[in-house]
C-alpha cells in the first residue's frame, strides 16, 4: 500500500475512535468536547504513535487508545492555549476557538475534561498480552510529556519570558518541553507498547526529539509568513527566516539519520518527517 494511503487509513481509524470516545453524552459539555476535537487537525501525534508502534510489530487495535490519548492531550493544550489569559486566539482550525463558541469558563472545563479523559482512556486500554510493563512505560512517557516537566513547564516558560530574554539554549529548552515533549512521547509510546528493543527505542526517541523541534521551527516559519511580528518567544525573531530554515533542515536530517542508524523500517515516519521539512510550504 502507498504510504499516503496507510497514513490516511490511520487518520480515519483515529477519527472513528475519537468519535466513539466522545459520543456518549448529549450534554452541552460533550458538544464542546466534540467541537474541540472532531472535524479538524492533522492527527500528527497519533500518526507518529501508530507508525512507530506498527514499525515494531504492534497491531493497530492495541495502539489506538494510546494514539487517541495523545490527541486528546494535544487538544486540551490547544483549547487552553487559545484562552484570553494565554494566547487569546479567536480562531482554531478555521473556526471560532472553543472559548469563542462556548464561553471562557466552559472552555476551561472542556480542556480539563480532555486531559482527564486521555488518562481514563489509557487506564482502560488493554496491555500488550503478558506485558503490563509496556503499558506502564508508555503511560509514564505520556504523563511526563504532558506534565510539569514537559508541556506545562514549557508553556510556563513561554508566558514568563519576554521576547529578548531567550537565547538559542533557552529557546531550545522551551520548545523541547512545550511542543517537543508530546511529539517525542507519542513516537516513544508506540515503540514501547510494541516492545521495541533498546536500540530501536533509543532511535525513535532521538527521532521524536528532532521532529519535535522541527515542528515548532516550521510553525514559527508559517506564522512569520502569515502574520506580523510574533508575540512570544519565536524562532524567526531569534534566528531570522534563513537561520530558522537552516535549523529546520538540520532537525529533519537528524530525524532521518536517527531512523537510519537504528534501522527503523518505517516509510510512514520518514514521510511524516518530510511533511514538516523546509520544502513543504515554508
Ligand atoms: C498546556 C495551555 C497549554 C499549552 C501547551 C502545545 C502548546 C503548549 C500550545 C499549542 C499552541 C501552539 C501554536 C504551539 C506550537 C506548535 C503547535 C503545537 C501547533 C499546533 O499543532 P498542530 O499543527 O495542530 O499539530 P492540529 O490542528 O493539526 O492538531
PDB file of C-alpha atoms and ligand atoms in Angstrom:
ATOM      1  CA  UNK A   1       0.000   0.000   0.000  1.00  0.00           C
ATOM      2  CA  UNK A   2       1.179   3.549  -0.725  1.00  0.00           C
ATOM      3  CA  UNK A   3       2.474   5.341   2.366  1.00  0.00           C
ATOM      4  CA  UNK A   4      -0.095   8.111   1.975  1.00  0.00           C
ATOM      5  CA  UNK A   5      -2.916   5.559   1.893  1.00  0.00           C
ATOM      6  CA  UNK A   6      -1.554   3.922   5.029  1.00  0.00           C
ATOM      7  CA  UNK A   7      -1.427   7.270   6.850  1.00  0.00           C
ATOM      8  CA  UNK A   8      -4.919   8.173   5.612  1.00  0.00           C
ATOM      9  CA  UNK A   9      -6.204   4.841   6.931  1.00  0.00           C
ATOM     10  CA  UNK A  10      -4.594   5.553  10.302  1.00  0.00           C
ATOM     11  CA  UNK A  11      -6.163   9.014  10.359  1.00  0.00           C
ATOM     12  CA  UNK A  12      -9.606   7.551   9.643  1.00  0.00           C
ATOM     13  CA  UNK A  13      -9.188   4.942  12.393  1.00  0.00           C
ATOM     14  CA  UNK A  14      -8.135   7.610  14.908  1.00  0.00           C
ATOM     15  CA  UNK A  15     -11.071   9.847  13.979  1.00  0.00           C
ATOM     16  CA  UNK A  16     -13.534   6.961  14.249  1.00  0.00           C
ATOM     17  CA  UNK A  17     -12.175   6.005  17.679  1.00  0.00           C
ATOM     18  CA  UNK A  18     -12.219   9.619  18.895  1.00  0.00           C
ATOM     19  CA  UNK A  19     -15.816   9.902  17.661  1.00  0.00           C
ATOM     20  CA  UNK A  20     -16.730   6.823  19.723  1.00  0.00           C
ATOM     21  CA  UNK A  21     -14.981   8.128  22.819  1.00  0.00           C
ATOM     22  CA  UNK A  22     -16.843  11.428  22.631  1.00  0.00           C
ATOM     23  CA  UNK A  23     -20.217  10.053  21.511  1.00  0.00           C
ATOM     24  CA  UNK A  24     -21.533   9.079  24.904  1.00  0.00           C
ATOM     25  CA  UNK A  25     -23.234  12.231  26.051  1.00  0.00           C
ATOM     26  CA  UNK A  26     -25.816  14.563  24.576  1.00  0.00           C
ATOM     27  CA  UNK A  27     -24.952  17.349  27.020  1.00  0.00           C
ATOM     28  CA  UNK A  28     -23.526  20.762  26.158  1.00  0.00           C
ATOM     29  CA  UNK A  29     -20.241  19.628  27.745  1.00  0.00           C
ATOM     30  CA  UNK A  30     -19.907  16.765  25.257  1.00  0.00           C
ATOM     31  CA  UNK A  31     -20.886  19.148  22.468  1.00  0.00           C
ATOM     32  CA  UNK A  32     -17.922  21.339  23.485  1.00  0.00           C
ATOM     33  CA  UNK A  33     -15.579  18.329  23.660  1.00  0.00           C
ATOM     34  CA  UNK A  34     -16.643  17.157  20.205  1.00  0.00           C
ATOM     35  CA  UNK A  35     -16.342  20.701  18.852  1.00  0.00           C
ATOM     36  CA  UNK A  36     -12.776  20.965  20.128  1.00  0.00           C
ATOM     37  CA  UNK A  37     -11.571  17.573  18.913  1.00  0.00           C
ATOM     38  CA  UNK A  38     -13.542  16.455  15.849  1.00  0.00           C
ATOM     39  CA  UNK A  39     -13.630  17.904  12.360  1.00  0.00           C
ATOM     40  CA  UNK A  40     -10.095  19.215  12.005  1.00  0.00           C
ATOM     41  CA  UNK A  41      -6.490  18.649  12.920  1.00  0.00           C
ATOM     42  CA  UNK A  42      -3.764  16.712  11.193  1.00  0.00           C
ATOM     43  CA  UNK A  43      -3.603  13.997  13.896  1.00  0.00           C
ATOM     44  CA  UNK A  44       0.180  14.248  13.694  1.00  0.00           C
ATOM     45  CA  UNK A  45       0.886  12.805  17.155  1.00  0.00           C
ATOM     46  CA  UNK A  46      -1.420   9.768  16.761  1.00  0.00           C
ATOM     47  CA  UNK A  47       0.169   9.090  13.362  1.00  0.00           C
ATOM     48  CA  UNK A  48       3.610   9.108  14.967  1.00  0.00           C
ATOM     49  CA  UNK A  49       2.443   6.734  17.673  1.00  0.00           C
ATOM     50  CA  UNK A  50       0.772   4.312  15.270  1.00  0.00           C
ATOM     51  CA  UNK A  51       3.664   4.430  12.794  1.00  0.00           C
ATOM     52  CA  UNK A  52       6.306   3.801  15.454  1.00  0.00           C
ATOM     53  CA  UNK A  53       4.241   1.035  17.067  1.00  0.00           C
ATOM     54  CA  UNK A  54       3.488  -0.709  13.797  1.00  0.00           C
ATOM     55  CA  UNK A  55       7.140  -0.442  12.715  1.00  0.00           C
ATOM     56  CA  UNK A  56       7.940  -2.677  15.696  1.00  0.00           C
ATOM     57  CA  UNK A  57       5.093  -5.091  15.072  1.00  0.00           C
ATOM     58  CA  UNK A  58       2.227  -3.923  17.309  1.00  0.00           C
ATOM     59  CA  UNK A  59      -1.326  -4.179  15.980  1.00  0.00           C
ATOM     60  CA  UNK A  60      -3.427  -1.124  15.205  1.00  0.00           C
ATOM     61  CA  UNK A  61      -6.213  -2.056  17.668  1.00  0.00           C
ATOM     62  CA  UNK A  62      -3.766  -2.301  20.565  1.00  0.00           C
ATOM     63  CA  UNK A  63      -2.199   1.085  19.741  1.00  0.00           C
ATOM     64  CA  UNK A  64      -5.369   3.076  19.005  1.00  0.00           C
ATOM     65  CA  UNK A  65      -6.368   4.018  22.582  1.00  0.00           C
ATOM     66  CA  UNK A  66      -2.876   5.435  23.220  1.00  0.00           C
ATOM     67  CA  UNK A  67      -2.993   7.288  19.904  1.00  0.00           C
ATOM     68  CA  UNK A  68      -6.331   8.833  20.883  1.00  0.00           C
ATOM     69  CA  UNK A  69      -4.985   9.741  24.318  1.00  0.00           C
ATOM     70  CA  UNK A  70      -2.106  11.810  22.903  1.00  0.00           C
ATOM     71  CA  UNK A  71      -4.533  13.563  20.545  1.00  0.00           C
ATOM     72  CA  UNK A  72      -6.866  14.359  23.463  1.00  0.00           C
ATOM     73  CA  UNK A  73      -3.934  15.821  25.420  1.00  0.00           C
ATOM     74  CA  UNK A  74      -2.897  17.863  22.385  1.00  0.00           C
ATOM     75  CA  UNK A  75      -6.445  19.190  22.012  1.00  0.00           C
ATOM     76  CA  UNK A  76      -6.555  20.096  25.710  1.00  0.00           C
ATOM     77  CA  UNK A  77      -3.426  22.176  25.164  1.00  0.00           C
ATOM     78  CA  UNK A  78      -4.925  23.931  22.134  1.00  0.00           C
ATOM     79  CA  UNK A  79      -8.207  24.768  23.913  1.00  0.00           C
ATOM     80  CA  UNK A  80      -6.351  26.217  26.901  1.00  0.00           C
ATOM     81  CA  UNK A  81      -3.674  27.912  24.797  1.00  0.00           C
ATOM     82  CA  UNK A  82      -6.387  29.808  22.880  1.00  0.00           C
ATOM     83  CA  UNK A  83      -7.939  31.225  26.078  1.00  0.00           C
ATOM     84  CA  UNK A  84      -7.898  35.009  26.594  1.00  0.00           C
ATOM     85  CA  UNK A  85      -5.496  34.626  29.531  1.00  0.00           C
ATOM     86  CA  UNK A  86      -2.960  32.760  27.370  1.00  0.00           C
ATOM     87  CA  UNK A  87      -2.692  33.321  23.607  1.00  0.00           C
ATOM     88  CA  UNK A  88      -6.161  34.834  23.200  1.00  0.00           C
ATOM     89  CA  UNK A  89      -6.853  33.315  19.799  1.00  0.00           C
ATOM     90  CA  UNK A  90     -10.335  33.675  18.315  1.00  0.00           C
ATOM     91  CA  UNK A  91      -9.862  31.010  15.663  1.00  0.00           C
ATOM     92  CA  UNK A  92      -8.553  27.463  15.620  1.00  0.00           C
ATOM     93  CA  UNK A  93      -8.587  25.075  12.656  1.00  0.00           C
ATOM     94  CA  UNK A  94     -10.548  27.586  10.599  1.00  0.00           C
ATOM     95  CA  UNK A  95     -13.449  28.014  13.024  1.00  0.00           C
ATOM     96  CA  UNK A  96     -14.071  30.004  16.219  1.00  0.00           C
ATOM     97  CA  UNK A  97     -11.921  28.689  19.056  1.00  0.00           C
ATOM     98  CA  UNK A  98     -13.659  26.731  21.810  1.00  0.00           C
ATOM     99  CA  UNK A  99     -13.928  29.708  24.187  1.00  0.00           C
ATOM    100  CA  UNK A 100     -15.408  31.859  21.411  1.00  0.00           C
ATOM    101  CA  UNK A 101     -18.037  29.227  20.629  1.00  0.00           C
ATOM    102  CA  UNK A 102     -18.874  28.135  24.192  1.00  0.00           C
ATOM    103  CA  UNK A 103     -17.581  30.832  26.563  1.00  0.00           C
ATOM    104  CA  UNK A 104     -14.443  31.026  28.646  1.00  0.00           C
ATOM    105  CA  UNK A 105     -15.498  29.010  31.697  1.00  0.00           C
ATOM    106  CA  UNK A 106     -16.870  26.167  29.568  1.00  0.00           C
ATOM    107  CA  UNK A 107     -13.641  26.121  27.508  1.00  0.00           C
ATOM    108  CA  UNK A 108     -11.527  25.835  30.675  1.00  0.00           C
ATOM    109  CA  UNK A 109     -13.656  22.872  31.731  1.00  0.00           C
ATOM    110  CA  UNK A 110     -13.627  21.314  28.250  1.00  0.00           C
ATOM    111  CA  UNK A 111      -9.814  21.437  28.276  1.00  0.00           C
ATOM    112  CA  UNK A 112      -9.703  19.926  31.773  1.00  0.00           C
ATOM    113  CA  UNK A 113     -12.128  17.260  30.622  1.00  0.00           C
ATOM    114  CA  UNK A 114      -9.999  16.310  27.595  1.00  0.00           C
ATOM    115  CA  UNK A 115      -6.890  15.939  29.744  1.00  0.00           C
ATOM    116  CA  UNK A 116      -8.670  13.765  32.291  1.00  0.00           C
ATOM    117  CA  UNK A 117     -10.336  11.709  29.553  1.00  0.00           C
ATOM    118  CA  UNK A 118      -6.950  10.992  27.967  1.00  0.00           C
ATOM    119  CA  UNK A 119      -5.737   9.286  31.126  1.00  0.00           C
ATOM    120  CA  UNK A 120      -9.063   7.472  31.577  1.00  0.00           C
ATOM    121  CA  UNK A 121      -8.649   6.101  28.043  1.00  0.00           C
ATOM    122  CA  UNK A 122      -5.141   4.854  28.848  1.00  0.00           C
ATOM    123  CA  UNK A 123      -6.295   3.379  32.154  1.00  0.00           C
ATOM    124  CA  UNK A 124      -8.967   1.383  30.314  1.00  0.00           C
ATOM    125  CA  UNK A 125      -6.672   0.353  27.434  1.00  0.00           C
ATOM    126  CA  UNK A 126      -5.527  -3.257  27.364  1.00  0.00           C
ATOM    127  CA  UNK A 127      -1.846  -4.028  27.979  1.00  0.00           C
ATOM    128  CA  UNK A 128       0.035  -5.927  25.316  1.00  0.00           C
ATOM    129  CA  UNK A 129      -0.585  -9.626  26.126  1.00  0.00           C
ATOM    130  CA  UNK A 130       1.582 -10.657  29.057  1.00  0.00           C
ATOM    131  CA  UNK A 131       3.364  -7.292  29.149  1.00  0.00           C
ATOM    132  CA  UNK A 132       1.779  -4.879  31.628  1.00  0.00           C
ATOM    133  CA  UNK A 133       5.207  -3.218  31.986  1.00  0.00           C
ATOM    134  CA  UNK A 134       4.925  -1.918  28.408  1.00  0.00           C
ATOM    135  CA  UNK A 135       1.695  -0.107  29.219  1.00  0.00           C
ATOM    136  CA  UNK A 136       3.255   1.297  32.417  1.00  0.00           C
ATOM    137  CA  UNK A 137       6.234   2.601  30.448  1.00  0.00           C
ATOM    138  CA  UNK A 138       4.037   4.225  27.779  1.00  0.00           C
ATOM    139  CA  UNK A 139       1.875   5.810  30.457  1.00  0.00           C
ATOM    140  CA  UNK A 140       4.945   7.217  32.261  1.00  0.00           C
ATOM    141  CA  UNK A 141       6.234   8.657  28.998  1.00  0.00           C
ATOM    142  CA  UNK A 142       2.939  10.329  28.051  1.00  0.00           C
ATOM    143  CA  UNK A 143       2.210  11.638  31.562  1.00  0.00           C
ATOM    144  CA  UNK A 144       5.693  13.138  31.888  1.00  0.00           C
ATOM    145  CA  UNK A 145       5.401  14.813  28.484  1.00  0.00           C
ATOM    146  CA  UNK A 146       2.027  16.361  29.335  1.00  0.00           C
ATOM    147  CA  UNK A 147       3.081  17.447  32.782  1.00  0.00           C
ATOM    148  CA  UNK A 148       5.077  19.837  34.883  1.00  0.00           C
ATOM    149  CA  UNK A 149       8.450  18.857  33.440  1.00  0.00           C
ATOM    150  CA  UNK A 150       7.056  18.787  29.899  1.00  0.00           C
ATOM    151  CA  UNK A 151       4.344  20.720  28.120  1.00  0.00           C
ATOM    152  CA  UNK A 152       3.104  22.643  31.152  1.00  0.00           C
ATOM    153  CA  UNK A 153       6.616  23.778  32.136  1.00  0.00           C
ATOM    154  CA  UNK A 154       7.284  24.777  28.521  1.00  0.00           C
ATOM    155  CA  UNK A 155       4.124  26.836  28.385  1.00  0.00           C
ATOM    156  CA  UNK A 156       5.011  28.349  31.769  1.00  0.00           C
ATOM    157  CA  UNK A 157       8.392  29.416  30.366  1.00  0.00           C
ATOM    158  CA  UNK A 158       6.670  30.800  27.286  1.00  0.00           C
ATOM    159  CA  UNK A 159       4.408  33.125  29.269  1.00  0.00           C
ATOM    160  CA  UNK A 160       7.109  34.055  31.793  1.00  0.00           C
ATOM    161  CA  UNK A 161       9.930  35.052  29.448  1.00  0.00           C
ATOM    162  CA  UNK A 162       9.944  38.269  27.489  1.00  0.00           C
ATOM    163  CA  UNK A 163      10.973  38.179  23.816  1.00  0.00           C
ATOM    164  CA  UNK A 164      14.539  39.473  24.345  1.00  0.00           C
ATOM    165  CA  UNK A 165      15.235  37.142  27.268  1.00  0.00           C
ATOM    166  CA  UNK A 166      15.702  33.929  25.288  1.00  0.00           C
ATOM    167  CA  UNK A 167      18.893  32.853  23.564  1.00  0.00           C
ATOM    168  CA  UNK A 168      19.142  29.682  21.485  1.00  0.00           C
ATOM    169  CA  UNK A 169      19.707  27.464  24.521  1.00  0.00           C
ATOM    170  CA  UNK A 170      16.635  28.784  26.322  1.00  0.00           C
ATOM    171  CA  UNK A 171      14.559  28.665  23.120  1.00  0.00           C
ATOM    172  CA  UNK A 172      15.513  25.032  22.525  1.00  0.00           C
ATOM    173  CA  UNK A 173      14.779  24.059  26.120  1.00  0.00           C
ATOM    174  CA  UNK A 174      11.380  25.778  25.971  1.00  0.00           C
ATOM    175  CA  UNK A 175      10.418  24.174  22.661  1.00  0.00           C
ATOM    176  CA  UNK A 176      11.579  20.711  23.689  1.00  0.00           C
ATOM    177  CA  UNK A 177       9.140  20.975  26.584  1.00  0.00           C
ATOM    178  CA  UNK A 178       6.216  22.943  25.158  1.00  0.00           C
ATOM    179  CA  UNK A 179       5.919  21.330  21.736  1.00  0.00           C
ATOM    180  CA  UNK A 180       8.542  18.603  21.555  1.00  0.00           C
ATOM    181  CA  UNK A 181       7.760  16.568  24.654  1.00  0.00           C
ATOM    182  CA  UNK A 182       4.374  15.268  23.497  1.00  0.00           C
ATOM    183  CA  UNK A 183       5.652  14.631  19.971  1.00  0.00           C
ATOM    184  CA  UNK A 184       8.641  12.654  21.273  1.00  0.00           C
ATOM    185  CA  UNK A 185       6.427  10.796  23.765  1.00  0.00           C
ATOM    186  CA  UNK A 186       3.955   9.873  21.029  1.00  0.00           C
ATOM    187  CA  UNK A 187       6.632   8.197  18.946  1.00  0.00           C
ATOM    188  CA  UNK A 188       8.245   6.603  22.011  1.00  0.00           C
ATOM    189  CA  UNK A 189       4.922   5.313  23.396  1.00  0.00           C
ATOM    190  CA  UNK A 190       4.236   3.464  20.133  1.00  0.00           C
ATOM    191  CA  UNK A 191       7.642   1.809  20.287  1.00  0.00           C
ATOM    192  CA  UNK A 192       7.199   0.984  23.985  1.00  0.00           C
ATOM    193  CA  UNK A 193       3.797  -0.644  23.507  1.00  0.00           C
ATOM    194  CA  UNK A 194       5.280  -2.711  20.683  1.00  0.00           C
ATOM    195  CA  UNK A 195       8.161  -3.849  22.898  1.00  0.00           C
ATOM    196  CA  UNK A 196      10.854  -2.359  20.664  1.00  0.00           C
ATOM    197  CA  UNK A 197      14.416  -3.385  21.553  1.00  0.00           C
ATOM    198  CA  UNK A 198      16.533  -0.810  23.426  1.00  0.00           C
ATOM    199  CA  UNK A 199      18.422   0.420  20.351  1.00  0.00           C
ATOM    200  CA  UNK A 200      15.177   0.748  18.359  1.00  0.00           C
ATOM    201  CA  UNK A 201      13.533   2.675  21.190  1.00  0.00           C
ATOM    202  CA  UNK A 202      16.565   4.978  21.513  1.00  0.00           C
ATOM    203  CA  UNK A 203      16.429   5.655  17.769  1.00  0.00           C
ATOM    204  CA  UNK A 204      12.734   6.511  17.932  1.00  0.00           C
ATOM    205  CA  UNK A 205      13.375   8.820  20.895  1.00  0.00           C
ATOM    206  CA  UNK A 206      16.147  10.657  19.004  1.00  0.00           C
ATOM    207  CA  UNK A 207      13.828  10.845  16.006  1.00  0.00           C
ATOM    208  CA  UNK A 208      10.990  12.256  18.168  1.00  0.00           C
ATOM    209  CA  UNK A 209      13.316  14.828  19.704  1.00  0.00           C
ATOM    210  CA  UNK A 210      14.403  16.142  16.318  1.00  0.00           C
ATOM    211  CA  UNK A 211      10.880  16.092  14.892  1.00  0.00           C
ATOM    212  CA  UNK A 212       9.514  17.963  17.919  1.00  0.00           C
ATOM    213  CA  UNK A 213      11.956  20.806  17.440  1.00  0.00           C
ATOM    214  CA  UNK A 214      11.401  20.789  13.671  1.00  0.00           C
ATOM    215  CA  UNK A 215       7.655  21.037  14.214  1.00  0.00           C
ATOM    216  CA  UNK A 216       7.976  24.311  16.171  1.00  0.00           C
ATOM    217  CA  UNK A 217      10.503  25.783  13.725  1.00  0.00           C
ATOM    218  CA  UNK A 218       8.117  25.057  10.894  1.00  0.00           C
ATOM    219  CA  UNK A 219       5.166  26.534  12.840  1.00  0.00           C
ATOM    220  CA  UNK A 220       7.145  29.729  13.502  1.00  0.00           C
ATOM    221  CA  UNK A 221       8.115  29.993   9.810  1.00  0.00           C
ATOM    222  CA  UNK A 222       4.464  29.544   8.793  1.00  0.00           C
ATOM    223  CA  UNK A 223       3.364  32.181  11.335  1.00  0.00           C
ATOM    224  CA  UNK A 224       6.001  34.630  10.097  1.00  0.00           C
ATOM    225  CA  UNK A 225       4.728  34.185   6.537  1.00  0.00           C
ATOM    226  CA  UNK A 226       1.124  34.862   7.595  1.00  0.00           C
ATOM    227  CA  UNK A 227       1.137  37.408  10.382  1.00  0.00           C
ATOM    228  CA  UNK A 228       3.080  40.334  11.729  1.00  0.00           C
ATOM    229  CA  UNK A 229       5.731  40.335  14.460  1.00  0.00           C
ATOM    230  CA  UNK A 230       5.467  37.416  16.905  1.00  0.00           C
ATOM    231  CA  UNK A 231       4.122  37.954  20.416  1.00  0.00           C
ATOM    232  CA  UNK A 232       6.217  35.422  22.379  1.00  0.00           C
ATOM    233  CA  UNK A 233       9.486  33.533  22.068  1.00  0.00           C
ATOM    234  CA  UNK A 234       9.794  32.829  18.369  1.00  0.00           C
ATOM    235  CA  UNK A 235      12.392  31.172  16.127  1.00  0.00           C
ATOM    236  CA  UNK A 236      12.135  33.690  13.291  1.00  0.00           C
ATOM    237  CA  UNK A 237      12.598  36.603  15.695  1.00  0.00           C
ATOM    238  CA  UNK A 238      15.666  34.883  17.148  1.00  0.00           C
ATOM    239  CA  UNK A 239      17.340  33.382  14.085  1.00  0.00           C
ATOM    240  CA  UNK A 240      15.744  35.149  11.106  1.00  0.00           C
ATOM    241  CA  UNK A 241      13.963  33.285   8.336  1.00  0.00           C
ATOM    242  CA  UNK A 242      17.101  31.785   6.792  1.00  0.00           C
ATOM    243  CA  UNK A 243      18.513  30.818  10.178  1.00  0.00           C
ATOM    244  CA  UNK A 244      15.224  29.154  11.101  1.00  0.00           C
ATOM    245  CA  UNK A 245      15.079  27.304   7.768  1.00  0.00           C
ATOM    246  CA  UNK A 246      18.665  26.104   8.235  1.00  0.00           C
ATOM    247  CA  UNK A 247      17.865  24.789  11.718  1.00  0.00           C
ATOM    248  CA  UNK A 248      14.716  23.112  10.405  1.00  0.00           C
ATOM    249  CA  UNK A 249      16.741  21.383   7.700  1.00  0.00           C
ATOM    250  CA  UNK A 250      19.244  20.198  10.310  1.00  0.00           C
ATOM    251  CA  UNK A 251      16.477  18.757  12.517  1.00  0.00           C
ATOM    252  CA  UNK A 252      14.903  16.909   9.593  1.00  0.00           C
ATOM    253  CA  UNK A 253      18.295  15.408   8.674  1.00  0.00           C
ATOM    254  CA  UNK A 254      18.850  14.384  12.293  1.00  0.00           C
ATOM    255  CA  UNK A 255      15.430  12.727  12.424  1.00  0.00           C
ATOM    256  CA  UNK A 256      16.070  10.688   9.264  1.00  0.00           C
ATOM    257  CA  UNK A 257      19.608   9.846  10.423  1.00  0.00           C
ATOM    258  CA  UNK A 258      18.203   8.516  13.705  1.00  0.00           C
ATOM    259  CA  UNK A 259      15.871   6.168  11.812  1.00  0.00           C
ATOM    260  CA  UNK A 260      18.729   5.045   9.557  1.00  0.00           C
ATOM    261  CA  UNK A 261      21.131   4.469  12.448  1.00  0.00           C
ATOM    262  CA  UNK A 262      18.523   2.481  14.390  1.00  0.00           C
ATOM    263  CA  UNK A 263      17.454   0.562  11.252  1.00  0.00           C
ATOM    264  CA  UNK A 264      13.854   1.573  11.901  1.00  0.00           C
ATOM    265  CA  UNK A 265      11.974   0.478   8.799  1.00  0.00           C
ATOM    266  CA  UNK A 266       9.050   2.871   8.665  1.00  0.00           C
ATOM    267  CA  UNK A 267       8.126   4.636   5.420  1.00  0.00           C
ATOM    268  CA  UNK A 268       5.416   6.408   7.445  1.00  0.00           C
ATOM    269  CA  UNK A 269       7.842   8.005   9.933  1.00  0.00           C
ATOM    270  CA  UNK A 270      10.062   9.086   7.026  1.00  0.00           C
ATOM    271  CA  UNK A 271       7.106  10.549   5.150  1.00  0.00           C
ATOM    272  CA  UNK A 272       5.867  12.461   8.222  1.00  0.00           C
ATOM    273  CA  UNK A 273       9.348  13.949   8.644  1.00  0.00           C
ATOM    274  CA  UNK A 274       9.429  15.146   5.037  1.00  0.00           C
ATOM    275  CA  UNK A 275       5.984  16.711   5.542  1.00  0.00           C
ATOM    276  CA  UNK A 276       7.373  19.141   8.116  1.00  0.00           C
ATOM    277  CA  UNK A 277      10.586  19.783   6.202  1.00  0.00           C
ATOM    278  CA  UNK A 278      11.571  23.141   4.685  1.00  0.00           C
ATOM    279  CA  UNK A 279      10.463  22.151   1.184  1.00  0.00           C
ATOM    280  CA  UNK A 280       6.831  21.652   2.203  1.00  0.00           C
ATOM    281  CA  UNK A 281       5.251  25.082   2.055  1.00  0.00           C
ATOM    282  CA  UNK A 282       7.662  27.100   4.164  1.00  0.00           C
TER     283      UNK A 282
HETATM  284  C1  LIG B   1      -0.754  23.487  28.396  1.00  0.00           C
HETATM  285  C2  LIG B   1      -2.083  25.526  27.757  1.00  0.00           C
HETATM  286  C3  LIG B   1      -1.010  24.570  27.464  1.00  0.00           C
HETATM  287  C4  LIG B   1      -0.291  24.744  26.343  1.00  0.00           C
HETATM  288  C5  LIG B   1       0.796  23.891  25.932  1.00  0.00           C
HETATM  289  C6  LIG B   1       1.352  22.917  22.782  1.00  0.00           C
HETATM  290  C7  LIG B   1       1.029  24.207  23.444  1.00  0.00           C
HETATM  291  C8  LIG B   1       1.568  24.469  24.790  1.00  0.00           C
HETATM  292  C9  LIG B   1       0.262  25.119  22.840  1.00  0.00           C
HETATM  293  C10 LIG B   1      -0.233  24.976  21.483  1.00  0.00           C
HETATM  294  C11 LIG B   1      -0.026  26.241  20.729  1.00  0.00           C
HETATM  295  C12 LIG B   1       0.945  26.211  19.637  1.00  0.00           C
HETATM  296  C13 LIG B   1       0.577  27.016  18.443  1.00  0.00           C
HETATM  297  C14 LIG B   1       2.094  25.524  19.682  1.00  0.00           C
HETATM  298  C15 LIG B   1       3.066  25.470  18.567  1.00  0.00           C
HETATM  299  C16 LIG B   1       3.066  24.290  17.680  1.00  0.00           C
HETATM  300  C17 LIG B   1       1.791  23.564  17.692  1.00  0.00           C
HETATM  301  C18 LIG B   1       1.651  22.597  18.811  1.00  0.00           C
HETATM  302  C19 LIG B   1       0.876  23.788  16.735  1.00  0.00           C
HETATM  303  C20 LIG B   1      -0.433  23.119  16.629  1.00  0.00           C
HETATM  304  O1  LIG B   1      -0.299  21.738  16.456  1.00  0.00           O
HETATM  305  P1  LIG B   1      -0.768  21.015  15.122  1.00  0.00           P
HETATM  306  O2  LIG B   1      -0.206  21.707  13.917  1.00  0.00           O
HETATM  307  O3  LIG B   1      -2.338  21.287  15.165  1.00  0.00           O
HETATM  308  O4  LIG B   1      -0.493  19.568  15.243  1.00  0.00           O
HETATM  309  P2  LIG B   1      -3.542  20.439  14.538  1.00  0.00           P
HETATM  310  O5  LIG B   1      -4.657  21.434  14.384  1.00  0.00           O
HETATM  311  O6  LIG B   1      -3.100  19.861  13.235  1.00  0.00           O
HETATM  312  O7  LIG B   1      -3.867  19.388  15.544  1.00  0.00           O
END
